[in-house]
XYZ file of C-alpha atoms in Angstrom:
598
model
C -169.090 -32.869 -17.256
C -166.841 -29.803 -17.761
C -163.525 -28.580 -16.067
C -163.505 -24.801 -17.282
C -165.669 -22.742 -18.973
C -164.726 -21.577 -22.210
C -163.839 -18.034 -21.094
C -161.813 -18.855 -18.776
C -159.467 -21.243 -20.694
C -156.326 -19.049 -20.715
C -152.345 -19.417 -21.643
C -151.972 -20.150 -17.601
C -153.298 -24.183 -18.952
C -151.214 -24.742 -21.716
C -150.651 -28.137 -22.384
C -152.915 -29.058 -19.895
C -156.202 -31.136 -21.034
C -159.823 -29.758 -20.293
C -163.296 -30.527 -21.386
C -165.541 -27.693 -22.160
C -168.948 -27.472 -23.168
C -170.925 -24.648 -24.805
C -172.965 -23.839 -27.810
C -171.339 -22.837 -31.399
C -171.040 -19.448 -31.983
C -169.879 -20.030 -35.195
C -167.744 -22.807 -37.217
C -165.551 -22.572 -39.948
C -163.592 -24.742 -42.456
C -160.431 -23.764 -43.375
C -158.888 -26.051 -46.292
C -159.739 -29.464 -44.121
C -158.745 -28.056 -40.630
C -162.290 -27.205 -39.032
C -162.417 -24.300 -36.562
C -164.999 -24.063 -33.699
C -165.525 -20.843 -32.047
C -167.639 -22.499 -28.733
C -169.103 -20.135 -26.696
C -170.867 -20.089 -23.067
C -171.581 -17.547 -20.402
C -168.453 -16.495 -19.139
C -167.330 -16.297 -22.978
C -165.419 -18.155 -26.122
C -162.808 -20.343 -26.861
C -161.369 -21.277 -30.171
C -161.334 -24.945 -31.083
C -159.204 -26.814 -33.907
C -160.759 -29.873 -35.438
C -157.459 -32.095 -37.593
C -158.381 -34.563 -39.460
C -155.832 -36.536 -38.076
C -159.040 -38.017 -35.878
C -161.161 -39.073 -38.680
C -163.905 -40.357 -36.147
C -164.077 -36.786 -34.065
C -163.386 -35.026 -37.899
C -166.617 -36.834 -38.902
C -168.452 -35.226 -36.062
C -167.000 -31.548 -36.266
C -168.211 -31.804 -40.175
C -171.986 -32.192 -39.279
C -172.137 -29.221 -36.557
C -173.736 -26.053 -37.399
C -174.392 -22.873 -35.459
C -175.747 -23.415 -32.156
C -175.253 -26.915 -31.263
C -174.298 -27.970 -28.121
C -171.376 -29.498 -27.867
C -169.132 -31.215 -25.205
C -164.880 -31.211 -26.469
C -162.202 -32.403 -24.866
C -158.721 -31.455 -26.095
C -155.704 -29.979 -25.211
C -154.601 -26.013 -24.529
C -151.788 -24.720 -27.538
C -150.581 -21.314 -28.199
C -151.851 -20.066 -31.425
C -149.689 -19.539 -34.117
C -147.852 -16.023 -33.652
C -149.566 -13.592 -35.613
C -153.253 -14.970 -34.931
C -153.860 -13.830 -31.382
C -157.060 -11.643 -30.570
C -156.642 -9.228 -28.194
C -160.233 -8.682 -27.329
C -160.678 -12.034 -26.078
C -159.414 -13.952 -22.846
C -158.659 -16.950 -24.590
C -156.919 -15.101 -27.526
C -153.589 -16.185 -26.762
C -154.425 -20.118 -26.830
C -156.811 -22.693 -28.581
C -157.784 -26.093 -27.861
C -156.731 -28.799 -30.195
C -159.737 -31.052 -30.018
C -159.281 -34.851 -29.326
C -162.671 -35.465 -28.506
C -166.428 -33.885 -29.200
C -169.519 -35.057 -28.526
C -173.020 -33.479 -29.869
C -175.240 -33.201 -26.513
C -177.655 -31.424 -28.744
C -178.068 -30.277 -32.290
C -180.260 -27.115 -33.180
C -182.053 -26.180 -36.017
C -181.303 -23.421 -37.767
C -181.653 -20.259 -35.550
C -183.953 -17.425 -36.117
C -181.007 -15.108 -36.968
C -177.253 -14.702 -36.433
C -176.093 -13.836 -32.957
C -174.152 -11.452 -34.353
C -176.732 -9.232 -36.284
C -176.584 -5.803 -34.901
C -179.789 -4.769 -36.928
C -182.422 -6.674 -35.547
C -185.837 -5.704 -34.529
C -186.815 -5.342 -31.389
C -189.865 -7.588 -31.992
C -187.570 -9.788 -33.474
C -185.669 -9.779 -30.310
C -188.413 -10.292 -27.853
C -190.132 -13.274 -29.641
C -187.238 -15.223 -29.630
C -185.614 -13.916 -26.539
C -184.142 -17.149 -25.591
C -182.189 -16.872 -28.378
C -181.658 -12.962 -27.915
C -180.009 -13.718 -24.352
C -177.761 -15.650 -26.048
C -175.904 -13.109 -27.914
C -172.587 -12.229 -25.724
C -173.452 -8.374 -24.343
C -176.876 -9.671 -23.317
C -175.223 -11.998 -21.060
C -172.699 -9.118 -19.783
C -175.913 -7.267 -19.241
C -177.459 -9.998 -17.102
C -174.418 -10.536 -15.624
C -173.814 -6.751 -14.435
C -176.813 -7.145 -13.310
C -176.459 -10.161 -10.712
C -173.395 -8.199 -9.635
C -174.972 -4.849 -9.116
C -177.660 -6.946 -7.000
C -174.532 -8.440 -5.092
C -172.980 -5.067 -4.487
C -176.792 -3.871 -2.992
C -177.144 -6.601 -0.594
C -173.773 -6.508 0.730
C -173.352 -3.457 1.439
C -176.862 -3.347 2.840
C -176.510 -6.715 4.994
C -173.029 -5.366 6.381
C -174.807 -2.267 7.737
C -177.367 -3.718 9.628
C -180.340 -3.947 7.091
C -182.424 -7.174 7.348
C -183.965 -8.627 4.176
C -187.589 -9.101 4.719
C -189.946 -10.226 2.232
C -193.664 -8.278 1.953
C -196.845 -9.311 0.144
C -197.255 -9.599 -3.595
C -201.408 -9.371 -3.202
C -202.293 -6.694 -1.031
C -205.105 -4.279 -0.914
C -205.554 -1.498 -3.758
C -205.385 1.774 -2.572
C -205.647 4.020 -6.105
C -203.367 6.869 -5.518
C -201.022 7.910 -8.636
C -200.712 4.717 -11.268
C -203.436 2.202 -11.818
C -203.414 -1.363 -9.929
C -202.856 -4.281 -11.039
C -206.023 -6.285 -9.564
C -206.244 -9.776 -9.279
C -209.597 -11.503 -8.207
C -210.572 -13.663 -5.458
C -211.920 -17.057 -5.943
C -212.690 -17.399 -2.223
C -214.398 -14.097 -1.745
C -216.182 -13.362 -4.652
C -216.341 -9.982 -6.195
C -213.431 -8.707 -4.324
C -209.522 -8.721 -5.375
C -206.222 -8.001 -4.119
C -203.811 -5.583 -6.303
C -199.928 -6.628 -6.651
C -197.887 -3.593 -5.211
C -197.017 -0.556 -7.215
C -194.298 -0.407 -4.014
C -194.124 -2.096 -0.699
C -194.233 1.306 0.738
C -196.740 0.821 3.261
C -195.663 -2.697 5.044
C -192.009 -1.212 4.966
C -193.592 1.771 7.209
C -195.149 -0.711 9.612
C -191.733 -2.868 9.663
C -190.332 0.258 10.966
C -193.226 0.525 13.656
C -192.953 -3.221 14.379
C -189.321 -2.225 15.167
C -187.133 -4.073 12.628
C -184.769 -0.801 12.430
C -183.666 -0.895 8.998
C -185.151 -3.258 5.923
C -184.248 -3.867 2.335
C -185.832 -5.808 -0.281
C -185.222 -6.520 -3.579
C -188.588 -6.875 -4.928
C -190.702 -6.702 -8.388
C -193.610 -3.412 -8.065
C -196.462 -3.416 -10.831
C -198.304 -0.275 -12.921
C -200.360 -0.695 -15.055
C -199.190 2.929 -16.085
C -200.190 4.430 -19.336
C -197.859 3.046 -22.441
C -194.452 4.912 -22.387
C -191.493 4.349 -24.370
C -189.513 2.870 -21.642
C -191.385 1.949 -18.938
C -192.264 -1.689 -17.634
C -195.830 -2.732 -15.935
C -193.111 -4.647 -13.598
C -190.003 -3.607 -13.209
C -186.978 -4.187 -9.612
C -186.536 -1.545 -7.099
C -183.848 -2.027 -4.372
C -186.591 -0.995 -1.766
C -184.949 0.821 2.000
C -186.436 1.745 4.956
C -184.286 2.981 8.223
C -185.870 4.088 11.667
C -184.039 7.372 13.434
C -182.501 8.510 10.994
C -183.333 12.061 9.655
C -182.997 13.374 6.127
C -179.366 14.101 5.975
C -178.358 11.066 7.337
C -180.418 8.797 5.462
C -179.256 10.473 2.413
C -175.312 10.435 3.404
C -175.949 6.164 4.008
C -177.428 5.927 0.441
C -174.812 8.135 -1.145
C -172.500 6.185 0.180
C -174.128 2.787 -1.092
C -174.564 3.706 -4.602
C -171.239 4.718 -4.852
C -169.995 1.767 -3.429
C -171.946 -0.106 -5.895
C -170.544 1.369 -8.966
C -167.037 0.477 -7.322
C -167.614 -2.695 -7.274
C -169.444 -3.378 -10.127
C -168.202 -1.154 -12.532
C -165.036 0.145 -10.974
C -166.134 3.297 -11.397
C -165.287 6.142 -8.668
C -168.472 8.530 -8.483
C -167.807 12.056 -6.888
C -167.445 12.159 -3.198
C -170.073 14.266 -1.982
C -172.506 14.424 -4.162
C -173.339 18.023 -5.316
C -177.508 18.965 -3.466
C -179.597 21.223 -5.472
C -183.347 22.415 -4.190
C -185.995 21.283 -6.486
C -186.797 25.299 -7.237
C -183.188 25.800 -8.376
C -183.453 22.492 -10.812
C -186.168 23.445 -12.057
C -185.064 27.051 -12.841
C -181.846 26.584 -13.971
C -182.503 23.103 -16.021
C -186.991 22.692 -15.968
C -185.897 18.770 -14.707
C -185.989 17.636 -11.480
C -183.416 15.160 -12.657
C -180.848 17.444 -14.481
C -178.032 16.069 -16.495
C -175.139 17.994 -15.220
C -173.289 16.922 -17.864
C -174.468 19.410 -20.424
C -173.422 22.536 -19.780
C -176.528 24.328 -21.028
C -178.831 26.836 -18.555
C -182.364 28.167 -18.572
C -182.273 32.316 -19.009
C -185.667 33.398 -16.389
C -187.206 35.726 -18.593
C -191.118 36.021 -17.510
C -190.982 39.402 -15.812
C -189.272 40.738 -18.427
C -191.927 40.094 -20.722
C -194.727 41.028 -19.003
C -194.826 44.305 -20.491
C -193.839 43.186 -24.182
C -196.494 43.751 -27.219
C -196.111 40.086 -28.650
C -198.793 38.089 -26.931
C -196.908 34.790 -27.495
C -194.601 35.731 -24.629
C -196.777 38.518 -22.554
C -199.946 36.255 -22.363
C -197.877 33.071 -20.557
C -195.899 36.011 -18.286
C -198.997 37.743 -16.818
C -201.417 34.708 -16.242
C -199.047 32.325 -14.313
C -196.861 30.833 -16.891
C -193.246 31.217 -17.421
C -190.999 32.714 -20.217
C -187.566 30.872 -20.591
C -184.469 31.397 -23.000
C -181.830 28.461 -23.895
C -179.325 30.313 -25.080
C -177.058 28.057 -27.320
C -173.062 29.246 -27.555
C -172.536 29.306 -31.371
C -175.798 28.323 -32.262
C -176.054 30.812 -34.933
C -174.576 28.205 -37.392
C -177.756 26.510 -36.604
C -179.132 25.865 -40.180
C -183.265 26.757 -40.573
C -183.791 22.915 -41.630
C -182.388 22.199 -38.091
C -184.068 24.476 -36.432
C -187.294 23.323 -37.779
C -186.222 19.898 -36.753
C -186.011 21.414 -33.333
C -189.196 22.971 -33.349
C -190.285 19.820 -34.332
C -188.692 17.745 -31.283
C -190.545 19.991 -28.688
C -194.210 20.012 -29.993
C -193.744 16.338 -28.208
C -193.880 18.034 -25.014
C -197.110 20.371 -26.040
C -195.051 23.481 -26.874
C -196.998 25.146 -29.703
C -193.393 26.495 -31.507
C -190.092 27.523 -30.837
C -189.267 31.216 -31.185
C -185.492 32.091 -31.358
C -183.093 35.041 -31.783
C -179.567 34.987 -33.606
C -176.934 36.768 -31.674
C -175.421 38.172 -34.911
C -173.340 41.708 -33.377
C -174.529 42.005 -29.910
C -173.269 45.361 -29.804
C -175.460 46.916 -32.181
C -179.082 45.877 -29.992
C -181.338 45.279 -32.208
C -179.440 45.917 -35.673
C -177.172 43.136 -34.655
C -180.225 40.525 -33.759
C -181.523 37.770 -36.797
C -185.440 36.855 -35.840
C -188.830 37.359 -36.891
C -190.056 38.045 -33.706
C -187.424 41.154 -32.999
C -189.749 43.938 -34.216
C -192.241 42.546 -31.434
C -189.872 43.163 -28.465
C -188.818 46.234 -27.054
C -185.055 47.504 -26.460
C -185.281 47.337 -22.671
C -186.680 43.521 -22.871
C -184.035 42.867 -25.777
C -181.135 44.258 -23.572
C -182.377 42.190 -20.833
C -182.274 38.990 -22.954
C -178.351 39.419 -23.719
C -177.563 40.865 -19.907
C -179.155 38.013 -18.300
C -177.953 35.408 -20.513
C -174.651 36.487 -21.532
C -175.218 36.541 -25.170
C -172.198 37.295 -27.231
C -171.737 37.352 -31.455
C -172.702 33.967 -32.672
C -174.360 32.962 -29.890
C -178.795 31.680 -30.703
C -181.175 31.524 -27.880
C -184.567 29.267 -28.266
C -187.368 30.935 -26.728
C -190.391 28.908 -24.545
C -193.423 30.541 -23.653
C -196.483 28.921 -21.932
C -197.439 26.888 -18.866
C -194.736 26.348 -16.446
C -195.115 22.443 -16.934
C -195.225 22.736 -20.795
C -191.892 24.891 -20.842
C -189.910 23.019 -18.270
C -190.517 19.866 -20.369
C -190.330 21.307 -23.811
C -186.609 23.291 -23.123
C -185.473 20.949 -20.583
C -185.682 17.782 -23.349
C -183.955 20.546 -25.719
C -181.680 21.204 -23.460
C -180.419 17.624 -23.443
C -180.865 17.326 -26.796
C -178.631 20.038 -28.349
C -176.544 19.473 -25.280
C -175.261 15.976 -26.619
C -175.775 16.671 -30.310
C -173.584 19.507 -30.013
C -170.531 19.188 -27.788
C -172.273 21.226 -24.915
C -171.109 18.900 -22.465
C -168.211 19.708 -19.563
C -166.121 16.202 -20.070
C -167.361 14.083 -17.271
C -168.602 10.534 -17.426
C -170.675 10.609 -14.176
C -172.624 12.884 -12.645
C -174.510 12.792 -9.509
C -176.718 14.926 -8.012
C -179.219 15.060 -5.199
C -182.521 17.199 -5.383
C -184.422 18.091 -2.784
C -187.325 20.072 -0.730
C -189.610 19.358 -3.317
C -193.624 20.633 -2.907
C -195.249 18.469 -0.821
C -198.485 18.754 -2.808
C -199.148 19.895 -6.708
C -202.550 21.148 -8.308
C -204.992 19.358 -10.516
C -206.414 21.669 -12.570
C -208.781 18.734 -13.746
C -210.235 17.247 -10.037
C -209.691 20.969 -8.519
C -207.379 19.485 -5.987
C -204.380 19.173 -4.237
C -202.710 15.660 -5.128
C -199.289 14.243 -3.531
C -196.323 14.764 -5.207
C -194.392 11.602 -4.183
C -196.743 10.163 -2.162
C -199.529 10.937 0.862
C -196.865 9.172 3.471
C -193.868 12.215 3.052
C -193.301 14.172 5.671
C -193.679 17.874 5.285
C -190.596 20.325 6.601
C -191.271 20.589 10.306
C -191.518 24.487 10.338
C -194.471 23.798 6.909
C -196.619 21.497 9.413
C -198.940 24.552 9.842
C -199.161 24.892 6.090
C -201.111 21.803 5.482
C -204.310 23.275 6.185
C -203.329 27.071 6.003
C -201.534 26.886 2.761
C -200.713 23.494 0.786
C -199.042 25.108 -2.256
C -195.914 26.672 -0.398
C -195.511 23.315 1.856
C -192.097 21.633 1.319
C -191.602 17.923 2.208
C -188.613 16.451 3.482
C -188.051 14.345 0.047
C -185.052 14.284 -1.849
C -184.189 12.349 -5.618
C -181.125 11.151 -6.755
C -180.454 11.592 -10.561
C -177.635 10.587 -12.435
C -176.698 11.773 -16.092
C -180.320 13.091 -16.454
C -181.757 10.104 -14.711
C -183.559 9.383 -11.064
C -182.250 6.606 -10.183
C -183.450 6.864 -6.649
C -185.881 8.576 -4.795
C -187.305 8.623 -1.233
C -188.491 11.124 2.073
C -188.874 10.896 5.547
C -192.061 9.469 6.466
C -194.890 10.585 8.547
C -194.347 9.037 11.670
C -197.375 10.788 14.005
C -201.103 10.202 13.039
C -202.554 13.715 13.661
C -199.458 14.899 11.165
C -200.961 11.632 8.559
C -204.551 12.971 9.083
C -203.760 16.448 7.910
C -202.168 15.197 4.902
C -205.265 13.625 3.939
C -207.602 16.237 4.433
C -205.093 18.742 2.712
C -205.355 15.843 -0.176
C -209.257 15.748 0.230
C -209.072 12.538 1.811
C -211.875 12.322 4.726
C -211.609 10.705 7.586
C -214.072 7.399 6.668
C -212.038 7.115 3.098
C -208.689 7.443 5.081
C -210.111 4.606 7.456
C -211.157 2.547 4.791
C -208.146 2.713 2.560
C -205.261 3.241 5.178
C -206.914 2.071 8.669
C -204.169 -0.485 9.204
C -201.345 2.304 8.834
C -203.234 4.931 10.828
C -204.217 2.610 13.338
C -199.965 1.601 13.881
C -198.803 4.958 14.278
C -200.983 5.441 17.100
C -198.556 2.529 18.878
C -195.328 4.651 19.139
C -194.092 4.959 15.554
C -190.440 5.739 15.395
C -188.985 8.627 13.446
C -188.166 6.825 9.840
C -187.673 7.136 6.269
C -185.936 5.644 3.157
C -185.265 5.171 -0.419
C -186.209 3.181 -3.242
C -183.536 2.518 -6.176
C -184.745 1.659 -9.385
C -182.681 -1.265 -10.478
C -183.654 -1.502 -13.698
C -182.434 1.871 -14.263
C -179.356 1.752 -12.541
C -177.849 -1.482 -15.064
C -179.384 0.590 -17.599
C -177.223 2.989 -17.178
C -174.318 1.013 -16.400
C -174.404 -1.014 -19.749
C -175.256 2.188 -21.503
C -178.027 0.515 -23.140
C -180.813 1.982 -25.117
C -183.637 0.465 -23.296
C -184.395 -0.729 -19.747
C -185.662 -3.890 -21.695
C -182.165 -5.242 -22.858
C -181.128 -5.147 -18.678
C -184.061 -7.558 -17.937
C -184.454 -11.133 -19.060
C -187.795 -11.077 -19.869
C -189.288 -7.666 -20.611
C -192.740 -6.588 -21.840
C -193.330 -4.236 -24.817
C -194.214 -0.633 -25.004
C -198.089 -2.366 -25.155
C -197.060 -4.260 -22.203
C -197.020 -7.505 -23.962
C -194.597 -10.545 -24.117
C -194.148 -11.510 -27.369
C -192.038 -15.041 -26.111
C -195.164 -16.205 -24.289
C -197.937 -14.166 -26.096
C -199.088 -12.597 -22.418
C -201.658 -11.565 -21.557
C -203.934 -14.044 -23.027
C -207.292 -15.504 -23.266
C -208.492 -17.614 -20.507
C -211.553 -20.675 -20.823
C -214.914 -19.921 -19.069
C -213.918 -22.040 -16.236
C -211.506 -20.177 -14.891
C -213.713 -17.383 -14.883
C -216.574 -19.044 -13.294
C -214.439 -19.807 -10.719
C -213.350 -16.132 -10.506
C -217.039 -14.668 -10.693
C -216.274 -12.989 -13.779
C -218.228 -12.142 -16.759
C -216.711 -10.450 -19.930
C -218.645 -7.470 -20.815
C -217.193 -7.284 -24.388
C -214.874 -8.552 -26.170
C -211.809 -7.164 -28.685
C -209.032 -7.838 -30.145
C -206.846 -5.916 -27.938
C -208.811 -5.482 -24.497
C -211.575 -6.649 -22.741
C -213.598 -4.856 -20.018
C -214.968 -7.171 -16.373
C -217.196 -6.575 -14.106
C -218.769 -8.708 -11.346
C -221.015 -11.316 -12.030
C-alpha cells in the first residue's frame, strides 16, 4: 500500500515517486495551494496539494486533522529558505498527484500538539495521546531498550524462559493480586509480585542462566508513581558469586544505554556500602549528581540543652546537618517553603543556622535555636561540616528513618533548584551489604529487607539466630541519578541456611512448609550456588526519555488509584460470573467492594 514511511522520505528520493500513508497532523491553506503535514510512526512529511489536479484538489479541501490518508506524489526540494532543520524530511516535500481518504475522523479530543493537557485528559483518550510524536519516541525507546536487553542477554548464554502468571500467594512485603478459582472453589491463585521463586528452581533444575521479560503485580498502597503492574527485565545466573554477577550486569546496562541512547556510562561503576549511603546521603539510591553531604551530628548533641536535638541523640535517633554553600541568601519565605517540603516525610520542622562570620562562633551565627546550643557543639557543627561565611545548614532531628527521608529528599531538592550539582549527565552507582533483616516496631519482629531468599555474608551465617540486626546480606542495588534501577543478591542455595532465615523472620517450620515447601523441598536436591538481578524497565525508559512519569513510558498505564480511565478498569461484574467464582459481595461502594467465600 505504501513504499516509505513518511519519516523516512528524504532528499536521497528526489524526483523519485512514492506513496505514503499516515494520519494528518495538521493541514493548511495557503492562498489556494493546500499543505498537508502527514504524519506516522517513524515521523512527518510535508505534502503540497496544486490545484492544477482539480479532482485530488477537491479531496485535499475536505480533510481535517487526523484523517487517514493514502498520497502518492513526487519528492521536490523545497523552496530555499523554507527548510526545517528539526525534521528528516525538511529538505524535501512531496508534490501530491494522488490522495485517497482511507478514513476520515471526527474531530479529536484535543490538538496533538497541546503541551497543557491533563493527565486525565491524557489517559481517557490514550489512543489518541500515543499519537502525539514524543509518545511514539517513548514507545519506541522503549522496544529498543528491550532489544538491547535481550541481545546482550541471548549472546551471553541466558535462555528466555517463560514462568507462571497464577501462582500461589505467599504474603511477604506488598499485597497480592488474587484471582479465584472456578474449579476449586474458595481457593485462588495470586499473579506474581516477581517470578523470584520459579527463577530459583530454574537454577536448581539446571538451566544456568535465565532472563525474562515479564509483567509483576502489587497491589501496593497508592503512590505517586508507582504501577499495580509494571516490566522488570528479570536475571538469574548459577555459579556466579556477588562480584561477578554484578561486573555481568554492569556491563549490560551499560551496553544498553550504548545502544539505545548512545550514551557512554562510566566504566566501573563507583560501589558504596549501604551504611556509607545512608550516612553521607540518608538514600540507598543517592544521586551523585548533587554535590550536597549529610554532616553526622548525633553525638554531638547528646549533651545539648535543646530537647529537639538531645531527645532524638540519646534514645536511638540521629541528628543530621545539610549544610548548603551560600545558602544564607536563602530568603525566610523559602525557607518556610522548605520546611514545608519535608513535613511530607514526617519531620516535625526544619531548624537551621546562618553561617554569617564563622570566625566570631556564636556572634557570627543567624538562628533562633543558637542560644540553645553550646560553644563546643557549635564549633563542632562548622569543624565537621566545613562551614564558611555565607554558608546555611538545615538541621534534622528524630528517628533515623524520618531524617534520612526528610534531608535526603532536601538534599535533592535544593541540590537541583540550586546549582549544587558537579556537571555530569549520568551517574551510576552500586550499593551494597545492606542489613539482611530490619525491625517492625509494629509486629515486634524482624522482617526481610529485600526478601527471605538473600543470602546473608558467609562470615554473618552465625548471626541469624545469635544476632539478626548486625547480619549483612550479600545484596547489592544499582541506582542511577537518584534512582534504583536494579536490584538483586545472591540467593540461598542450602536449606538449613533457608530454615534459619525463617525462624530469624518468625517463620516456623509448618508455615515455611506450607508457604515455601516446593522451594525447600528443591534445595535439598543439590542446589547450585546462584543469584541475580531484576531491572525495572519501566524505570530505566523513564529515565532515558527524561519523562515526568513512569506512565508516559508505558502504553497503557493505570492511575495513581490504579484505574484505567480508557477502559474504565476495574469494573463491575454480573452475578453470574460470580456464582461461578463462589463469590458473594459483602458490601457494596462506590469505590471498593469487600469478598469473601460463599
Amino acid at each position: 500500500m505504501r513504499t516509505h514511511y513518511c519519516g523516512h522520505v528524504t532528499a536521497a528520493d528526489l524526483d523519485q515517486m512514492v506513496t505514503l500513508c499516515g494520519w494528518v497532523h495538521r493541514r493548511r491553506d495557503h492562498g489556494g495551494v493546500i499543505f498537508v503535514d502527514l504524519r506516522d510512526r517513524e515521523g512527518l512529511v510535508q505534502v503540497v496539494c496544486d490545484p492544477d489536479r482539480p479532482e485530488m484538489f477537491a479531496t485535499a479541501e475536505s480533510v481535517r486533522n487526523e484523517f487517514v490518508l493514502k498520497i502518492t506524489g513526487k519528492v521536490r526540494r523545497r523552496p530555499a529558505g523554507t527548510e526545517n532543520t528539526s525534521l528528516t524530511s525538511g529538505e524535501i516535500e512531496v508534490l501530491c498527484h494522488q490522495i485517497e481518504v482511507l478514513n476520515p475522523s471526527v474531530t479529536p479530543p484535543f490538538q496533538l500538539d497541546d503541551e497543557n493537557l491533563s493527565e486525565t485528559t491524557r489517559l481517557s483518550h490514550r489512543v489518541i495521546d500515543l499519537r502525539r510524536p514524543h509518545m511514539q519516541r517513548n514507545l519506541m525507546l522503549r522496544y529498543k531498550v528491550s532489544m538491547a536487553f535481550r541481545r546482550f542477554l541471548d549472546a551471553n548464554g541466558f535462555v528466555d524462559v517463560e514462568t507462571p502468571m497464577l501462582t500461589k500467594s505467599t504474603p511477604e512485603g506488598a499485597r497480592d493480586y488474587l484471582v479465584p478459582s472456578r474449579v476449586h472453589p474458595g481457593q485462588f491463585f495470586a499473579l506474581p509480585q516477581s517470578p523470584q521463586l520459579f527463577k530459583q528452581l530454574l537454577m536448581v533444575a539446571g538451566f544456568d542462566r535465565y532472563y525474562q521479560i515479564t509483567k509483576c503485580f502489587r497491589d501496593e498502597d497508592l503512590r505517586a508513581d508507582r504501577q499495580p503492574e509494571f516490566t522488570q527485565v528479570d536475571i538469574e545466573t548459577s555459579f556466579m558469586g556477588e562480584d561477578a554477577i554484578m561486573q555481568l550486569m554492569e556491563s549490560l546496562i551499560r551496553t544498553v544505554f550504548a545502544e539505545a541512547l548512545e550514551v557512554q556510562l562510566p566504566d566501573p561503576f563507583p560501589r558504596m556500602p549501604y551504611a556509607e549511603a545512608m550516612a553521607r546521603f540518608g538514600s540507598d539510591k543517592p544521586d551523585l549528581r548533587v554535590t550536597l553531604e549529610f554532616t553526622e551530628l548525633t553525638d554531638v548533641m547528646r549533651d545539648v540543652a535543646f530537647k529537639v536535638f538531645s531527645g532524638p541523640a540519646t534514645s536511638g535517633g540521629r541528628v543530621a546537618g545539610l549544610l548548603i554553600p551560600g545558602g544564607g541568601e536563602l530568603s525566610r519565605g523559602e525557607i518556610d517553603e522548605y520546611t514545608k517540603f519535608v513535613g511530607i516525610y514526617g519531620a516535625k520542622g526544619l531548624a537551621w543556622i546562618k553561617f554569617n562570620d564563622v570566625a566570631k562562633g556564636r556572634d557570627g551565627m543567624q538562628s533562633p535555636i543558637v542560644k540553645n546550643l553550646s560553644d563546643e557543639a557549635l564549633a563542632a557543627i562548622v569543624e565537621r561540616s566545613g562551614a564558611k561565611d555565607g554558608d546555611l545548614m538545615f538541621f534534622g532531628a528524630d528517628s533515623a528513618k524520618v531524617v534520612n527521608d526528610a534531608l535526603g529528599a532536601l538534599r535533592v531538592k535544593i541540590g537541583h533548584e540550586k546549582g549544587h550539582m558537579n556537571g555530569a549527565d549520568w551517574m551510576p552507582v552500586w550499593v551494597t551489604d545492606f542489613p539482611m533483616f530490619e525491625y517492625d516496631e509494629d509486629d515486634k519482629r524482624w522482617t526481610a529487607c529485600h526478601h527471605p531468599f538473600t543470602s546473608p555474608k558467609d562470615e554473618h551465617v552465625d548471626l541469624l539466630e545469635s544476632d539478626p540486626g548486625k547480619c549483612l546480606a550479600k545484596a547489592y542495588d544499582i541506582a542511577l541519578n537518584g534512582w534504583e534501577i536494579g536490584g538483586g543478591s545472591v540467593r540461598i542455595h542450602r536449606a538449613d541456611v533457608q530454615e534459619k532465615v525463617f525462624r530469624a523472620l518468625n517463620i516456623d517450620a509448618e508455615e515455611a512448609q506450607l508457604k515455601f515447601g516446593f522451594l525447600l523441598d528443591a534445595l535439598k536436591y543439590g542446589a547450585p550456588p546462584h543469584g541475580g538481578l531484576a531491572f525495572g524497565l519501566d524505570r530505566v525508559v523513564t529515565l532515558m526519555t527524561g519523562a515526568d512519569s513512569i506512565r508516559d513510558v508505558i502504553a497503557f498505564p493505570k492511575t495513581q488509584r490504579a484505574q484505567c480511565l480508557l477502559t474504565d478498569a476495574p469494573g463491575e461484574v454480573d452475578d453470574n460470573q460470580l456464582r461461578d467464582l463462589h463469590i458473594r459481595l459483602r458490601k457494596k461502594v462506590e469505590t471498593a467492594v469487600e469478598v469473601e467465600k460463599d
